mmCIF file of C-alpha atoms in Angstrom:
data_model
loop_
_atom_site.group_PDB
_atom_site.id
_atom_site.type_symbol
_atom_site.label_atom_id
_atom_site.label_comp_id
_atom_site.label_asym_id
_atom_site.label_seq_id
_atom_site.Cartn_x
_atom_site.Cartn_y
_atom_site.Cartn_z
ATOM 1 C CA MET M 58 42.557 -0.800 5.665
ATOM 2 C CA GLN M 59 43.780 1.859 4.020
ATOM 3 C CA THR M 60 41.170 4.828 2.961
ATOM 4 C CA THR M 61 41.489 6.930 -0.375
ATOM 5 C CA LYS M 62 40.311 10.496 -1.261
ATOM 6 C CA LYS M 63 37.767 10.213 -4.366
ATOM 7 C CA GLU M 64 38.036 13.056 -6.634
ATOM 8 C CA LEU M 65 34.981 14.236 -7.770
ATOM 9 C CA THR M 66 35.004 15.518 -11.639
ATOM 10 C CA THR M 67 34.199 19.031 -12.780
ATOM 11 C CA LYS M 68 31.187 17.678 -14.748
ATOM 12 C CA LYS M 69 29.792 15.696 -11.216
ATOM 13 C CA LEU M 70 30.256 19.051 -8.889
ATOM 14 C CA GLU M 71 28.322 20.942 -11.459
ATOM 15 C CA SER M 72 25.905 18.605 -11.576
ATOM 16 C CA TYR M 73 25.390 18.363 -7.837
ATOM 17 C CA GLN M 74 25.570 22.243 -7.690
ATOM 18 C CA LYS M 75 22.771 22.413 -10.008
ATOM 19 C CA TRP M 76 20.671 19.910 -8.024
ATOM 20 C CA THR M 77 21.434 22.067 -4.760
ATOM 21 C CA GLU M 78 19.700 25.178 -6.668
ATOM 22 C CA ILE M 79 16.989 22.961 -7.719
ATOM 23 C CA ARG M 80 16.178 21.736 -4.224
ATOM 24 C CA GLN M 81 16.402 25.142 -2.349
ATOM 25 C CA TRP M 82 14.151 26.591 -4.813
ATOM 26 C CA GLY M 83 11.621 23.785 -4.783
ATOM 27 C CA LEU M 84 11.800 23.880 -0.749
ATOM 28 C CA ARG M 85 11.000 27.657 -1.408
ATOM 29 C CA GLN M 86 8.083 26.890 -4.475
ATOM 30 C CA PRO M 87 6.768 23.571 -3.807
ATOM 31 C CA VAL M 88 4.071 24.206 -6.000
ATOM 32 C CA LYS M 89 6.056 25.503 -9.135
ATOM 33 C CA PHE M 90 8.396 22.084 -8.387
ATOM 34 C CA ALA M 91 5.332 19.960 -8.479
ATOM 35 C CA GLU M 92 3.883 21.396 -11.969
ATOM 36 C CA LEU M 93 7.591 21.463 -13.591
ATOM 37 C CA ILE M 94 9.266 18.368 -12.269
ATOM 38 C CA LEU M 95 6.337 16.180 -11.900
ATOM 39 C CA GLY M 96 3.920 17.976 -14.007
ATOM 40 C CA ILE M 97 0.967 18.292 -11.918
ATOM 41 C CA GLU M 98 -1.096 21.287 -12.893
ATOM 42 C CA PHE M 99 -3.324 22.483 -9.599
ATOM 43 C CA LEU M 100 -6.345 24.523 -9.426
ATOM 44 C CA ASP M 101 -6.026 28.005 -7.660
ATOM 45 C CA SER M 102 -7.454 26.678 -4.366
ATOM 46 C CA GLN M 103 -5.275 23.867 -4.168
ATOM 47 C CA LYS M 104 -2.080 25.981 -5.055
ATOM 48 C CA LEU M 105 -3.252 27.762 -2.095
ATOM 49 C CA VAL M 106 -4.018 24.524 0.395
ATOM 50 C CA PHE M 107 -0.715 23.175 -0.876
ATOM 51 C CA MET M 108 1.635 26.305 0.036
ATOM 52 C CA ASN M 109 -0.063 27.032 3.529
ATOM 53 C CA SER M 110 0.260 23.400 4.235
ATOM 54 C CA TRP M 111 3.799 23.059 3.416
ATOM 55 C CA SER M 112 5.913 23.734 6.402
ATOM 56 C CA LYS M 113 2.821 23.754 9.355
ATOM 57 C CA LYS M 114 3.689 21.609 11.983
ATOM 58 C CA TYR M 115 -0.363 20.251 11.938
ATOM 59 C CA ILE M 116 -2.324 20.421 8.925
ATOM 60 C CA LEU M 117 -6.078 19.871 8.348
ATOM 61 C CA TRP M 118 -7.996 19.679 5.191
ATOM 62 C CA CYS M 119 -11.623 19.481 5.782
ATOM 63 C CA MET M 120 -13.089 19.042 1.989
ATOM 64 C CA SER M 121 -16.214 18.282 0.509
ATOM 65 C CA ARG M 122 -16.488 14.693 -1.610
ATOM 66 C CA ASN M 123 -14.457 14.587 -4.736
ATOM 67 C CA GLY M 124 -12.692 17.963 -3.415
ATOM 68 C CA GLY M 125 -9.147 16.151 -4.662
ATOM 69 C CA LYS M 126 -7.790 15.123 -1.227
ATOM 70 C CA SER M 127 -6.280 12.057 -2.066
ATOM 71 C CA PHE M 128 -5.346 13.735 -5.350
ATOM 72 C CA MET M 129 -3.727 16.650 -3.491
ATOM 73 C CA THR M 130 -1.945 14.279 -0.884
ATOM 74 C CA ALA M 131 -0.133 12.481 -3.738
ATOM 75 C CA PRO M 132 2.256 15.148 -4.783
ATOM 76 C CA PHE M 133 2.128 16.944 -1.224
ATOM 77 C CA VAL M 134 4.329 13.622 0.287
ATOM 78 C CA VAL M 135 5.939 12.925 -3.248
ATOM 79 C CA CYS M 136 7.540 16.565 -3.532
ATOM 80 C CA LYS M 137 8.379 16.464 0.531
ATOM 81 C CA GLN M 138 10.315 13.004 -0.244
ATOM 82 C CA LEU M 139 11.982 14.186 -3.378
ATOM 83 C CA LEU M 140 13.322 17.335 -1.869
ATOM 84 C CA ILE M 141 13.953 16.289 1.685
ATOM 85 C CA THR M 142 16.740 13.113 2.023
ATOM 86 C CA ASN M 143 15.483 10.333 4.099
ATOM 87 C CA HIS M 144 12.246 11.728 4.741
ATOM 88 C CA GLN M 145 9.681 8.694 6.318
ATOM 89 C CA THR M 146 6.367 9.406 5.496
ATOM 90 C CA TYR M 147 3.400 6.597 7.008
ATOM 91 C CA PHE M 148 0.076 6.444 5.693
ATOM 92 C CA LEU M 149 -2.539 5.809 8.430
ATOM 93 C CA SER M 150 -6.701 4.968 7.859
ATOM 94 C CA GLY M 151 -9.382 2.713 9.408
ATOM 95 C CA THR M 152 -8.913 0.301 6.946
ATOM 96 C CA HIS M 153 -6.045 -1.252 5.019
ATOM 97 C CA GLU M 154 -7.581 -0.354 1.891
ATOM 98 C CA GLN M 155 -8.103 3.156 2.766
ATOM 99 C CA SER M 156 -4.338 3.814 3.950
ATOM 100 C CA ILE M 157 -2.671 2.626 0.704
ATOM 101 C CA ASN M 158 -5.432 5.010 -1.288
ATOM 102 C CA THR M 159 -2.377 7.687 -1.419
ATOM 103 C CA ILE M 160 0.250 4.812 -2.477
ATOM 104 C CA LYS M 161 -1.641 3.947 -5.091
ATOM 105 C CA LYS M 162 -1.784 7.340 -6.400
ATOM 106 C CA ILE M 163 1.615 7.914 -6.009
ATOM 107 C CA GLU M 164 2.378 4.709 -7.835
ATOM 108 C CA ASP M 165 -0.271 6.027 -10.541
ATOM 109 C CA ILE M 166 1.871 9.701 -10.652
ATOM 110 C CA ALA M 167 4.890 7.338 -11.085
ATOM 111 C CA LYS M 168 3.704 5.354 -13.674
ATOM 112 C CA LYS M 169 1.553 8.420 -15.431
ATOM 113 C CA ARG M 170 -1.659 6.437 -15.070
ATOM 114 C CA ILE M 171 -3.703 9.421 -14.111
ATOM 115 C CA ALA M 172 -5.844 9.809 -17.430
ATOM 116 C CA SER M 173 -6.841 13.505 -16.046
ATOM 117 C CA VAL M 174 -3.268 14.654 -15.962
ATOM 118 C CA THR M 175 -1.714 14.608 -19.164
ATOM 119 C CA GLY M 176 1.610 16.397 -18.478
ATOM 120 C CA LEU M 177 2.909 13.665 -15.899
ATOM 121 C CA THR M 178 6.777 13.077 -16.161
ATOM 122 C CA ASP M 179 8.760 10.036 -15.840
ATOM 123 C CA VAL M 180 11.334 11.811 -12.699
ATOM 124 C CA LEU M 181 9.530 10.049 -9.868
ATOM 125 C CA ASP M 182 9.772 6.837 -11.448
ATOM 126 C CA SER M 183 13.478 7.177 -12.065
ATOM 127 C CA GLU M 184 13.890 7.944 -8.148
ATOM 128 C CA ILE M 185 12.259 4.643 -7.115
ATOM 129 C CA VAL M 186 14.402 2.161 -6.298
ATOM 130 C CA LYS M 187 14.021 -0.874 -8.114
ATOM 131 C CA ASN M 188 15.252 -4.621 -8.021
ATOM 132 C CA VAL M 189 15.061 -7.791 -10.168
ATOM 133 C CA ALA M 190 12.066 -9.540 -8.122
ATOM 134 C CA ASN M 191 10.046 -5.488 -7.906
ATOM 135 C CA THR M 192 10.486 -4.370 -11.275
ATOM 136 C CA SER M 193 8.037 -1.331 -10.285
ATOM 137 C CA GLY M 194 9.323 -0.516 -7.015
ATOM 138 C CA PHE M 195 6.316 -0.798 -5.255
ATOM 139 C CA SER M 196 5.840 -3.351 -2.296
ATOM 140 C CA HIS M 197 2.381 -4.726 -2.148
ATOM 141 C CA LEU M 198 2.817 -6.762 0.954
ATOM 142 C CA PRO M 199 0.078 -7.682 2.910
ATOM 143 C CA SER M 200 1.307 -6.158 5.839
ATOM 144 C CA GLY M 201 1.489 -3.042 4.236
ATOM 145 C CA TRP M 202 2.582 -1.464 0.934
ATOM 146 C CA ARG M 203 5.852 0.537 0.664
ATOM 147 C CA TYR M 204 8.403 1.922 -1.667
ATOM 148 C CA THR M 205 11.433 3.603 -1.332
ATOM 149 C CA LEU M 206 13.681 6.522 -3.189
ATOM 150 C CA PHE M 207 17.285 6.582 -3.980
ATOM 151 C CA ASN M 208 17.536 9.596 -1.384
ATOM 152 C CA ASP M 209 16.595 7.049 0.979
ATOM 153 C CA SER M 210 13.122 8.426 1.595
ATOM 154 C CA HIS M 211 10.337 6.149 2.310
ATOM 155 C CA GLY M 212 6.681 5.743 2.561
ATOM 156 C CA ARG M 213 4.661 2.906 4.274
ATOM 157 C CA SER M 214 1.090 2.325 5.258
ATOM 158 C CA LEU M 215 0.253 0.566 8.479
ATOM 159 C CA SER M 216 -2.835 -1.259 9.388
ATOM 160 C CA SER M 217 -5.680 -0.286 11.734
ATOM 161 C CA ASP M 218 -4.499 -2.243 14.505
ATOM 162 C CA PHE M 219 -3.531 0.564 16.733
ATOM 163 C CA ASP M 220 -2.240 -1.418 19.304
ATOM 164 C CA LYS M 221 0.723 -2.875 16.719
ATOM 165 C CA ASN M 222 1.083 0.820 15.427
ATOM 166 C CA ARG M 223 4.055 1.938 18.148
ATOM 167 C CA GLY M 224 7.809 2.595 18.006
ATOM 168 C CA TYR M 225 8.059 4.398 14.920
ATOM 169 C CA ARG M 226 9.754 7.267 13.469
ATOM 170 C CA SER M 227 8.308 9.088 11.111
ATOM 171 C CA ASN M 228 8.166 13.000 9.255
ATOM 172 C CA LEU M 229 5.258 12.850 7.832
ATOM 173 C CA ASN M 230 1.817 11.054 9.236
ATOM 174 C CA VAL M 231 -1.079 11.149 6.704
ATOM 175 C CA TYR M 232 -4.519 10.351 8.339
ATOM 176 C CA ASP M 233 -6.626 9.753 5.156
ATOM 177 C CA GLU M 234 -10.486 9.959 5.890
ATOM 178 C CA SER M 235 -9.423 10.664 9.353
ATOM 179 C CA ASN M 236 -12.666 11.780 10.649
ATOM 180 C CA PHE M 237 -13.884 8.254 10.540
ATOM 181 C CA LEU M 238 -11.055 6.985 12.812
ATOM 182 C CA ASP M 239 -10.601 5.485 15.901
ATOM 183 C CA GLU M 240 -9.021 8.430 18.078
ATOM 184 C CA ARG M 241 -6.901 5.471 19.649
ATOM 185 C CA LEU M 242 -5.107 5.094 16.217
ATOM 186 C CA ILE M 243 -4.626 9.106 16.209
ATOM 187 C CA THR M 244 -3.291 9.106 19.972
ATOM 188 C CA ASN M 245 -1.125 5.811 19.496
ATOM 189 C CA THR M 246 0.658 7.156 16.149
ATOM 190 C CA LEU M 247 1.277 10.707 16.745
ATOM 191 C CA PRO M 248 4.358 10.017 18.916
ATOM 192 C CA PHE M 249 5.931 8.672 15.851
ATOM 193 C CA LEU M 250 6.605 12.878 15.441
ATOM 194 C CA THR M 251 7.873 13.776 18.579
ATOM 195 C CA GLN M 252 11.279 13.741 17.889
ATOM 196 C CA ASP M 253 12.144 16.938 16.468
ATOM 197 C CA SER M 254 13.488 16.989 12.860
ATOM 198 C CA SER M 255 15.970 19.823 14.038
ATOM 199 C CA PHE M 256 17.605 17.596 16.939
ATOM 200 C CA ALA M 257 21.208 16.480 16.423
ATOM 201 C CA LEU M 258 24.086 16.069 18.983
ATOM 202 C CA GLY M 259 27.673 15.411 18.374
ATOM 203 C CA LYS M 260 31.317 16.826 18.785
ATOM 204 C CA ASN M 261 32.098 20.556 17.107
ATOM 205 C CA ILE M 262 28.389 21.029 16.694
ATOM 206 C CA ASP M 263 26.699 24.252 17.605
ATOM 207 C CA ILE M 264 23.219 23.755 16.727
ATOM 208 C CA GLU M 265 22.409 27.263 17.094
ATOM 209 C CA LEU M 266 23.954 27.530 14.118
ATOM 210 C CA GLU M 267 22.704 24.618 12.055
ATOM 211 C CA PRO M 268 19.658 25.685 9.283
ATOM 212 C CA LEU M 269 16.057 24.281 10.971
ATOM 213 C CA LYS M 270 15.023 21.464 9.021
ATOM 214 C CA MET M 271 11.467 20.953 8.215
ATOM 215 C CA PRO M 272 9.142 20.281 11.548
ATOM 216 C CA ASN M 273 7.669 16.791 11.369
ATOM 217 C CA GLN M 274 4.014 17.131 10.249
ATOM 218 C CA ALA M 275 0.631 15.850 10.689
ATOM 219 C CA LEU M 276 -1.801 15.616 7.701
ATOM 220 C CA PHE M 277 -5.236 15.321 8.815
ATOM 221 C CA CYS M 278 -7.705 15.126 5.465
ATOM 222 C CA SER M 279 -11.382 14.112 5.331
ATOM 223 C CA SER M 280 -14.854 15.489 4.884
ATOM 224 C CA ALA M 281 -16.828 16.846 7.519
ATOM 225 C CA GLY M 282 -18.660 14.233 9.691
ATOM 226 C CA ASP M 283 -19.726 14.024 13.962
ATOM 227 C CA MET M 284 -18.843 16.604 16.317
ATOM 228 C CA ASP M 285 -17.362 14.192 18.503
ATOM 229 C CA LYS M 286 -14.695 13.090 16.426
ATOM 230 C CA TYR M 287 -10.966 13.628 16.849
ATOM 231 C CA PHE M 288 -10.988 15.227 13.054
ATOM 232 C CA TYR M 289 -13.472 18.424 14.450
ATOM 233 C CA LYS M 290 -11.842 18.664 17.763
ATOM 234 C CA ALA M 291 -8.736 19.143 15.841
ATOM 235 C CA TYR M 292 -10.437 21.300 13.249
ATOM 236 C CA LYS M 293 -11.971 23.426 16.524
ATOM 237 C CA ASN M 294 -8.492 23.958 18.040
ATOM 238 C CA TRP M 295 -5.945 24.066 15.560
#
């Protein structure tokens, strides 16, 4: 089979260049990206938490009830997925209902269904892959909710059956209400993040000259609870 070179028009090259500039700016200024591109406004305290969590490997949000943990998690994940190609996120919690909570928030952002956030845009909705069978782009299967972006980033909830949650590869694990999780669920799923995101093999590649990628991340968010839980141990040690 003969291959041919595909020439790009000047307009297409300009659009790629523009997106590259936006992407690089968004990676440096994720709070501004969320505000301008998604239309989400944050409190000053939320901006501080968001920005300081952006590139950390281990993240822990210990907040009071109604502190905005779930609300902040959704745009945090969405910004990662829009700005980083093939970014894989898994949502984990003690119950199926809790594990899909953040995906519900993400779907609400895409469909502009959050009454308290009046400036939401349709950017996220336009980036969600849809088909005839699933016009919303969000799959609500009993085995787990999921969605995919055109840049091949994915989001998926997993059940609380820790013995079955093995062998996945992830860039971001989200542990909602993590103070109430069985520690075995956490220890079984943290290995999803083991492989270094900057790891690469191949001919004619000097890995030391390649730019570092965003590290794989574990995000624990919960209100405070018992001191014998993994959440408290992480809070104390990290």
